[in-house]
Amino acid sequence: MFVLLALLIGVVAGLRAFTAPAAISWAAHLGWLHLDGSWLAFLGYRFTPWVFSALALFELVGDQLPTTPSRKTPPQFVTRLVMGGLSGAAIGISGGSLVVGLGAGIVGAVIGTLGGAALRARLAAMLGSDRPAALIEDVIAVGGAVLIVLAL
């Protein structure tokens, strides 16, 4: 079960890079995800969820700007891989295998990045504008992150 959740949180990171670690950080902070004694324990620290939540909000706003680069450019793509891997690793630690969680999170981030870009382009074409497609993607990313955290 933890492998599927790690993969799915990676998909969320592919859609919105900072939404995934924000959700995982809240889960760790609230005691739903046990990272104590691991190198990812910092995710559950007092201020970490707030920092990641602020980054996630800035990303949601920034994604609406016309000057925002494609998620498939190297810096954005690598950020999504790192955040997917980090989030998946946290789930993996809780599930007993950091390496499997890390790998699943990275694979999920690739799926979310490439699949999300394709889906958004199709939605934008169908709707005649990118903004509604972006908002739908935001809802999917945030809603998915909440559902994944609740499943932990």
Coordinates of N, CA and C in Angstrom, one line a residue:
M1 N 0.8 -1.2 0.0 CA 0.0 0.0 0.0 C 0.9 1.3 0.0
F2 N 2.0 1.2 0.8 CA 2.8 2.4 0.9 C 3.5 2.8 -0.5
V3 N 3.7 1.7 -1.3 CA 4.3 2.0 -2.6 C 3.4 2.8 -3.5
L4 N 2.1 2.4 -3.5 CA 1.1 3.1 -4.3 C 1.0 4.6 -3.8
L5 N 0.9 4.8 -2.4 CA 0.8 6.1 -1.9 C 2.1 6.9 -2.2
A6 N 3.3 6.3 -2.2 CA 4.5 7.0 -2.6 C 4.5 7.4 -4.1
L7 N 4.0 6.5 -4.9 CA 3.9 6.8 -6.3 C 2.9 8.0 -6.6
L8 N 1.7 7.9 -5.9 CA 0.7 9.0 -6.0 C 1.2 10.3 -5.5
I9 N 1.9 10.3 -4.4 CA 2.4 11.6 -3.9 C 3.4 12.2 -4.9
G10 N 4.2 11.3 -5.6 CA 5.1 11.7 -6.6 C 4.3 12.4 -7.8
V11 N 3.2 11.8 -8.2 CA 2.3 12.3 -9.2 C 1.9 13.8 -8.8
V12 N 1.5 13.9 -7.6 CA 1.1 15.3 -7.1 C 2.3 16.2 -7.2
A13 N 3.5 15.8 -6.9 CA 4.7 16.6 -7.0 C 4.9 17.0 -8.5
G14 N 4.6 16.1 -9.4 CA 4.7 16.4 -10.8 C 3.7 17.4 -11.3
L15 N 2.6 17.5 -10.6 CA 1.6 18.5 -11.0 C 1.9 19.8 -10.3
R16 N 2.2 19.8 -9.1 CA 2.6 21.0 -8.3 C 3.7 20.6 -7.3
A17 N 4.9 21.0 -7.6 CA 6.1 20.6 -6.9 C 6.0 20.7 -5.4
F18 N 5.5 21.8 -4.8 CA 5.6 22.0 -3.4 C 4.3 21.6 -2.7
T19 N 3.3 21.2 -3.4 CA 2.1 20.7 -2.7 C 2.3 19.3 -2.1
A20 N 3.1 18.5 -2.7 CA 3.4 17.2 -2.1 C 4.2 17.3 -0.8
P21 N 5.3 18.0 -0.8 CA 6.0 18.0 0.5 C 5.2 18.8 1.6
A22 N 4.4 19.7 1.2 CA 3.6 20.5 2.1 C 2.6 19.5 2.8
A23 N 1.9 18.6 2.0 CA 1.0 17.6 2.6 C 1.7 16.6 3.5
I24 N 2.9 16.2 3.0 CA 3.7 15.2 3.8 C 4.2 15.8 5.1
S25 N 4.6 17.1 5.0 CA 5.1 17.8 6.2 C 4.0 17.9 7.2
W26 N 2.8 18.3 6.8 CA 1.6 18.4 7.7 C 1.3 17.0 8.3
A27 N 1.4 16.0 7.5 CA 1.1 14.6 8.0 C 2.1 14.2 9.1
A28 N 3.4 14.6 8.9 CA 4.4 14.3 9.9 C 4.3 15.1 11.1
H29 N 4.0 16.4 10.9 CA 3.8 17.3 12.0 C 2.6 16.9 12.9
L30 N 1.5 16.4 12.3 CA 0.3 16.0 13.0 C 0.4 14.5 13.6
G31 N 1.5 13.9 13.3 CA 1.8 12.5 13.8 C 1.1 11.4 13.0
W32 N 0.7 11.7 11.8 CA 0.1 10.7 11.0 C 1.1 9.9 10.2
L33 N 2.3 10.5 10.1 CA 3.4 9.9 9.4 C 4.6 9.9 10.3
H34 N 5.2 8.8 10.7 CA 6.2 8.7 11.7 C 7.6 8.7 11.1
L35 N 8.3 9.9 11.3 CA 9.6 10.1 10.7 C 10.6 10.3 11.8
D36 N 10.3 10.2 13.0 CA 11.2 10.4 14.1 C 12.4 9.5 14.0
G37 N 13.6 10.1 14.2 CA 14.8 9.4 14.2 C 15.4 9.2 12.8
S38 N 14.6 9.6 11.7 CA 15.1 9.5 10.4 C 15.7 10.8 9.9
W39 N 16.4 10.8 8.8 CA 16.9 12.0 8.2 C 15.8 12.9 7.7
L40 N 14.6 12.4 7.6 CA 13.5 13.3 7.2 C 12.6 13.8 8.3
A41 N 13.1 13.6 9.5 CA 12.3 14.0 10.7 C 12.0 15.5 10.6
F42 N 12.9 16.3 10.0 CA 12.7 17.8 9.9 C 11.3 18.1 9.2
L43 N 10.8 17.2 8.5 CA 9.5 17.5 7.8 C 8.4 17.6 8.9
G44 N 8.5 17.1 10.0 CA 7.5 17.2 11.1 C 7.8 18.3 12.1
Y45 N 8.9 19.0 11.9 CA 9.2 20.1 12.8 C 8.1 21.2 12.8
R46 N 8.1 22.0 13.8 CA 7.1 23.0 14.0 C 6.8 23.9 12.9
F47 N 7.9 24.4 12.2 CA 7.7 25.4 11.2 C 7.7 24.9 9.8
T48 N 8.2 23.7 9.6 CA 8.4 23.1 8.3 C 7.0 23.1 7.5
P49 N 5.9 22.6 8.1 CA 4.7 22.6 7.3 C 4.3 24.0 6.8
W50 N 4.5 25.0 7.6 CA 4.2 26.4 7.3 C 5.0 26.9 6.1
V51 N 6.3 26.5 6.1 CA 7.2 26.9 5.0 C 6.8 26.3 3.7
F52 N 6.6 24.9 3.8 CA 6.2 24.3 2.5 C 4.8 24.7 2.1
S53 N 3.9 25.0 3.0 CA 2.6 25.5 2.6 C 2.7 26.9 1.9
A54 N 3.6 27.7 2.4 CA 3.8 29.1 1.8 C 4.4 28.9 0.4
L55 N 5.3 28.0 0.3 CA 5.9 27.7 -1.1 C 4.8 27.2 -2.0
A56 N 4.0 26.3 -1.5 CA 2.9 25.7 -2.3 C 1.9 26.8 -2.8
L57 N 1.6 27.7 -1.9 CA 0.7 28.8 -2.3 C 1.3 29.7 -3.3
F58 N 2.6 30.1 -3.1 CA 3.3 30.9 -4.1 C 3.3 30.2 -5.5
E59 N 3.5 28.9 -5.4 CA 3.5 28.1 -6.7 C 2.2 28.1 -7.4
L60 N 1.1 28.0 -6.6 CA -0.2 28.0 -7.2 C -0.5 29.3 -7.8
V61 N -0.1 30.4 -7.2 CA -0.3 31.7 -7.8 C 0.7 31.9 -9.0
G62 N 1.9 31.5 -8.8 CA 2.9 31.7 -9.9 C 2.6 30.9 -11.1
D63 N 1.9 29.8 -11.0 CA 1.6 29.0 -12.1 C 0.6 29.7 -13.0
Q64 N -0.1 30.6 -12.5 CA -1.1 31.3 -13.3 C -0.5 32.4 -14.2
L65 N 0.7 32.8 -13.9 CA 1.4 33.9 -14.6 C 1.9 33.4 -16.0
P66 N 1.7 34.3 -17.0 CA 2.1 33.9 -18.3 C 3.6 33.7 -18.5
T67 N 4.4 34.3 -17.6 CA 5.9 34.2 -17.7 C 6.4 33.0 -17.0
T68 N 5.6 32.2 -16.4 CA 6.1 31.0 -15.7 C 6.6 30.0 -16.8
P69 N 7.8 29.5 -16.6 CA 8.3 28.5 -17.6 C 7.6 27.2 -17.5
S70 N 7.8 26.4 -18.5 CA 7.2 25.1 -18.6 C 7.7 24.2 -17.5
R71 N 6.9 23.3 -17.0 CA 7.3 22.3 -16.0 C 8.4 21.3 -16.5
K72 N 8.5 21.3 -17.8 CA 9.4 20.3 -18.5 C 10.8 20.9 -18.7
T73 N 11.0 22.2 -18.4 CA 12.4 22.7 -18.5 C 13.2 22.1 -17.3
P74 N 14.5 22.0 -17.6 CA 15.3 21.3 -16.6 C 15.2 21.7 -15.1
P75 N 15.2 23.0 -14.8 CA 15.1 23.3 -13.3 C 13.8 22.9 -12.7
Q76 N 12.7 23.2 -13.5 CA 11.3 22.8 -13.0 C 11.2 21.3 -12.9
F77 N 11.7 20.6 -13.9 CA 11.5 19.1 -13.9 C 12.3 18.5 -12.8
V78 N 13.6 19.0 -12.6 CA 14.4 18.5 -11.5 C 13.8 18.8 -10.1
T79 N 13.2 19.9 -9.9 CA 12.6 20.3 -8.7 C 11.4 19.3 -8.4
R80 N 10.6 19.0 -9.4 CA 9.5 18.0 -9.2 C 10.0 16.6 -8.9
L81 N 11.1 16.2 -9.5 CA 11.7 14.9 -9.2 C 12.2 14.9 -7.7
V82 N 12.9 16.0 -7.3 CA 13.4 16.0 -5.9 C 12.3 16.0 -4.9
M83 N 11.2 16.8 -5.2 CA 10.1 16.9 -4.2 C 9.3 15.6 -4.2
G84 N 9.2 15.0 -5.4 CA 8.5 13.7 -5.5 C 9.3 12.6 -4.7
G85 N 10.6 12.6 -4.9 CA 11.4 11.7 -4.3 C 11.4 11.9 -2.8
L86 N 11.5 13.1 -2.3 CA 11.5 13.4 -0.9 C 10.2 13.0 -0.3
S87 N 9.1 13.3 -0.9 CA 7.8 13.0 -0.4 C 7.6 11.4 -0.4
G88 N 8.0 10.8 -1.5 CA 7.9 9.3 -1.5 C 8.8 8.7 -0.5
A89 N 10.0 9.2 -0.3 CA 10.9 8.6 0.7 C 10.3 8.7 2.1
A90 N 9.6 9.8 2.4 CA 9.0 9.9 3.7 C 7.9 8.9 3.9
I91 N 7.1 8.6 2.9 CA 6.1 7.6 3.0 C 6.8 6.2 3.1
G92 N 7.9 6.1 2.3 CA 8.7 4.8 2.3 C 9.2 4.5 3.7
I93 N 9.8 5.5 4.4 CA 10.3 5.4 5.7 C 9.2 4.8 6.7
S94 N 8.0 5.4 6.5 CA 6.9 5.0 7.4 C 6.5 3.6 7.0
G95 N 6.7 3.2 5.7 CA 6.2 1.9 5.3 C 7.3 0.8 5.4
G96 N 8.5 1.2 5.8 CA 9.6 0.3 6.0 C 10.7 0.2 4.9
S97 N 10.6 1.0 3.9 CA 11.6 1.0 2.8 C 11.8 2.3 2.2
L98 N 12.7 3.1 2.7 CA 13.0 4.4 2.1 C 13.3 4.3 0.7
V99 N 14.1 3.4 0.2 CA 14.6 3.3 -1.2 C 13.4 3.0 -2.1
V100 N 12.5 2.2 -1.7 CA 11.3 1.9 -2.6 C 10.4 3.1 -2.6
G101 N 10.2 3.8 -1.5 CA 9.4 5.0 -1.5 C 10.0 6.1 -2.3
L102 N 11.3 6.2 -2.2 CA 12.1 7.3 -3.0 C 11.9 7.0 -4.5
G103 N 12.1 5.8 -4.9 CA 12.0 5.4 -6.3 C 10.5 5.6 -6.8
A104 N 9.6 5.2 -6.0 CA 8.2 5.3 -6.4 C 7.8 6.8 -6.5
G105 N 8.3 7.6 -5.6 CA 8.0 9.1 -5.6 C 8.6 9.7 -6.9
I106 N 9.8 9.3 -7.3 CA 10.5 9.9 -8.5 C 9.7 9.4 -9.7
V107 N 9.4 8.1 -9.8 CA 8.6 7.7 -11.0 C 7.3 8.4 -11.0
G108 N 6.6 8.6 -9.9 CA 5.3 9.3 -9.9 C 5.5 10.7 -10.3
A109 N 6.6 11.4 -10.0 CA 6.9 12.8 -10.4 C 7.1 12.9 -11.9
V110 N 7.7 11.9 -12.5 CA 7.8 11.9 -13.9 C 6.5 11.7 -14.6
I111 N 5.7 10.8 -14.1 CA 4.3 10.6 -14.6 C 3.5 11.9 -14.4
G112 N 3.5 12.5 -13.3 CA 2.8 13.7 -13.0 C 3.2 14.9 -13.8
T113 N 4.5 15.0 -14.0 CA 5.1 16.1 -14.8 C 4.7 16.0 -16.3
L114 N 5.0 14.9 -16.9 CA 4.7 14.7 -18.3 C 3.2 14.5 -18.6
G115 N 2.5 13.7 -17.8 CA 1.1 13.5 -17.9 C 0.3 14.7 -17.6
G116 N 0.7 15.4 -16.6 CA 0.0 16.7 -16.2 C 0.1 17.7 -17.3
A117 N 1.3 17.9 -17.9 CA 1.4 18.8 -18.9 C 0.6 18.5 -20.1
A118 N 0.5 17.2 -20.5 CA -0.3 16.8 -21.6 C -1.8 17.0 -21.3
L119 N -2.2 16.6 -20.1 CA -3.6 16.7 -19.7 C -4.0 18.2 -19.7
R120 N -3.2 19.0 -19.2 CA -3.5 20.5 -19.1 C -3.6 21.1 -20.5
A121 N -2.7 20.7 -21.4 CA -2.8 21.2 -22.8 C -4.1 20.8 -23.4
R122 N -4.5 19.5 -23.2 CA -5.8 19.1 -23.8 C -7.0 19.8 -23.2
L123 N -6.9 20.0 -21.9 CA -8.0 20.7 -21.2 C -8.1 22.1 -21.7
A124 N -6.9 22.8 -21.8 CA -6.9 24.2 -22.2 C -7.4 24.3 -23.7
A125 N -7.1 23.3 -24.5 CA -7.6 23.3 -25.9 C -9.2 23.2 -25.9
M126 N -9.6 22.2 -25.0 CA -11.1 22.0 -25.0 C -11.8 23.2 -24.4
L127 N -11.2 23.8 -23.4 CA -11.9 24.9 -22.7 C -11.6 26.3 -23.3
G128 N -10.7 26.3 -24.3 CA -10.4 27.6 -25.0 C -9.5 28.5 -24.2
S129 N -9.0 28.1 -23.1 CA -8.1 28.9 -22.2 C -7.3 28.1 -21.3
D130 N -6.1 28.5 -20.9 CA -5.3 27.8 -20.0 C -5.7 28.0 -18.6
R131 N -6.2 29.1 -18.2 CA -6.5 29.4 -16.8 C -7.5 28.4 -16.2
P132 N -8.6 28.0 -16.8 CA -9.5 27.0 -16.2 C -8.8 25.7 -16.1
A133 N -8.0 25.3 -17.1 CA -7.3 24.1 -17.1 C -6.3 24.1 -15.9
A134 N -5.6 25.2 -15.7 CA -4.7 25.3 -14.5 C -5.4 25.2 -13.2
L135 N -6.6 25.8 -13.1 CA -7.3 25.7 -11.9 C -7.8 24.3 -11.6
I136 N -8.2 23.6 -12.6 CA -8.6 22.2 -12.5 C -7.4 21.3 -12.0
E137 N -6.3 21.6 -12.6 CA -5.1 20.9 -12.2 C -4.7 21.2 -10.7
D138 N -4.9 22.4 -10.3 CA -4.7 22.8 -8.9 C -5.6 22.0 -8.0
V139 N -6.8 21.9 -8.3 CA -7.8 21.1 -7.5 C -7.4 19.7 -7.4
I140 N -7.0 19.1 -8.6 CA -6.6 17.7 -8.6 C -5.4 17.5 -7.7
A141 N -4.4 18.4 -7.8 CA -3.1 18.3 -7.0 C -3.4 18.4 -5.5
V142 N -4.1 19.4 -5.1 CA -4.4 19.6 -3.7 C -5.3 18.6 -3.2
G143 N -6.4 18.3 -3.9 CA -7.3 17.2 -3.5 C -6.6 15.9 -3.4
G144 N -5.8 15.6 -4.4 CA -5.1 14.3 -4.3 C -4.1 14.2 -3.1
A145 N -3.4 15.3 -2.9 CA -2.5 15.3 -1.7 C -3.3 15.1 -0.4
V146 N -4.4 15.7 -0.3 CA -5.2 15.5 1.0 C -5.7 14.1 1.1
L147 N -6.2 13.5 0.0 CA -6.6 12.1 0.0 C -5.5 11.2 0.4
I148 N -4.3 11.4 -0.2 CA -3.1 10.5 0.1 C -2.8 10.6 1.5
V149 N -2.7 11.8 2.1 CA -2.4 12.0 3.5 C -3.4 11.3 4.4
L150 N -4.7 11.5 4.0 CA -5.7 10.8 4.8 C -5.6 9.3 4.8
A151 N -5.1 8.8 3.7 CA -4.9 7.3 3.5 C -3.7 6.8 4.3
L152 N -2.9 7.7 4.8 CA -1.7 7.2 5.6 C -2.2 6.6 6.9

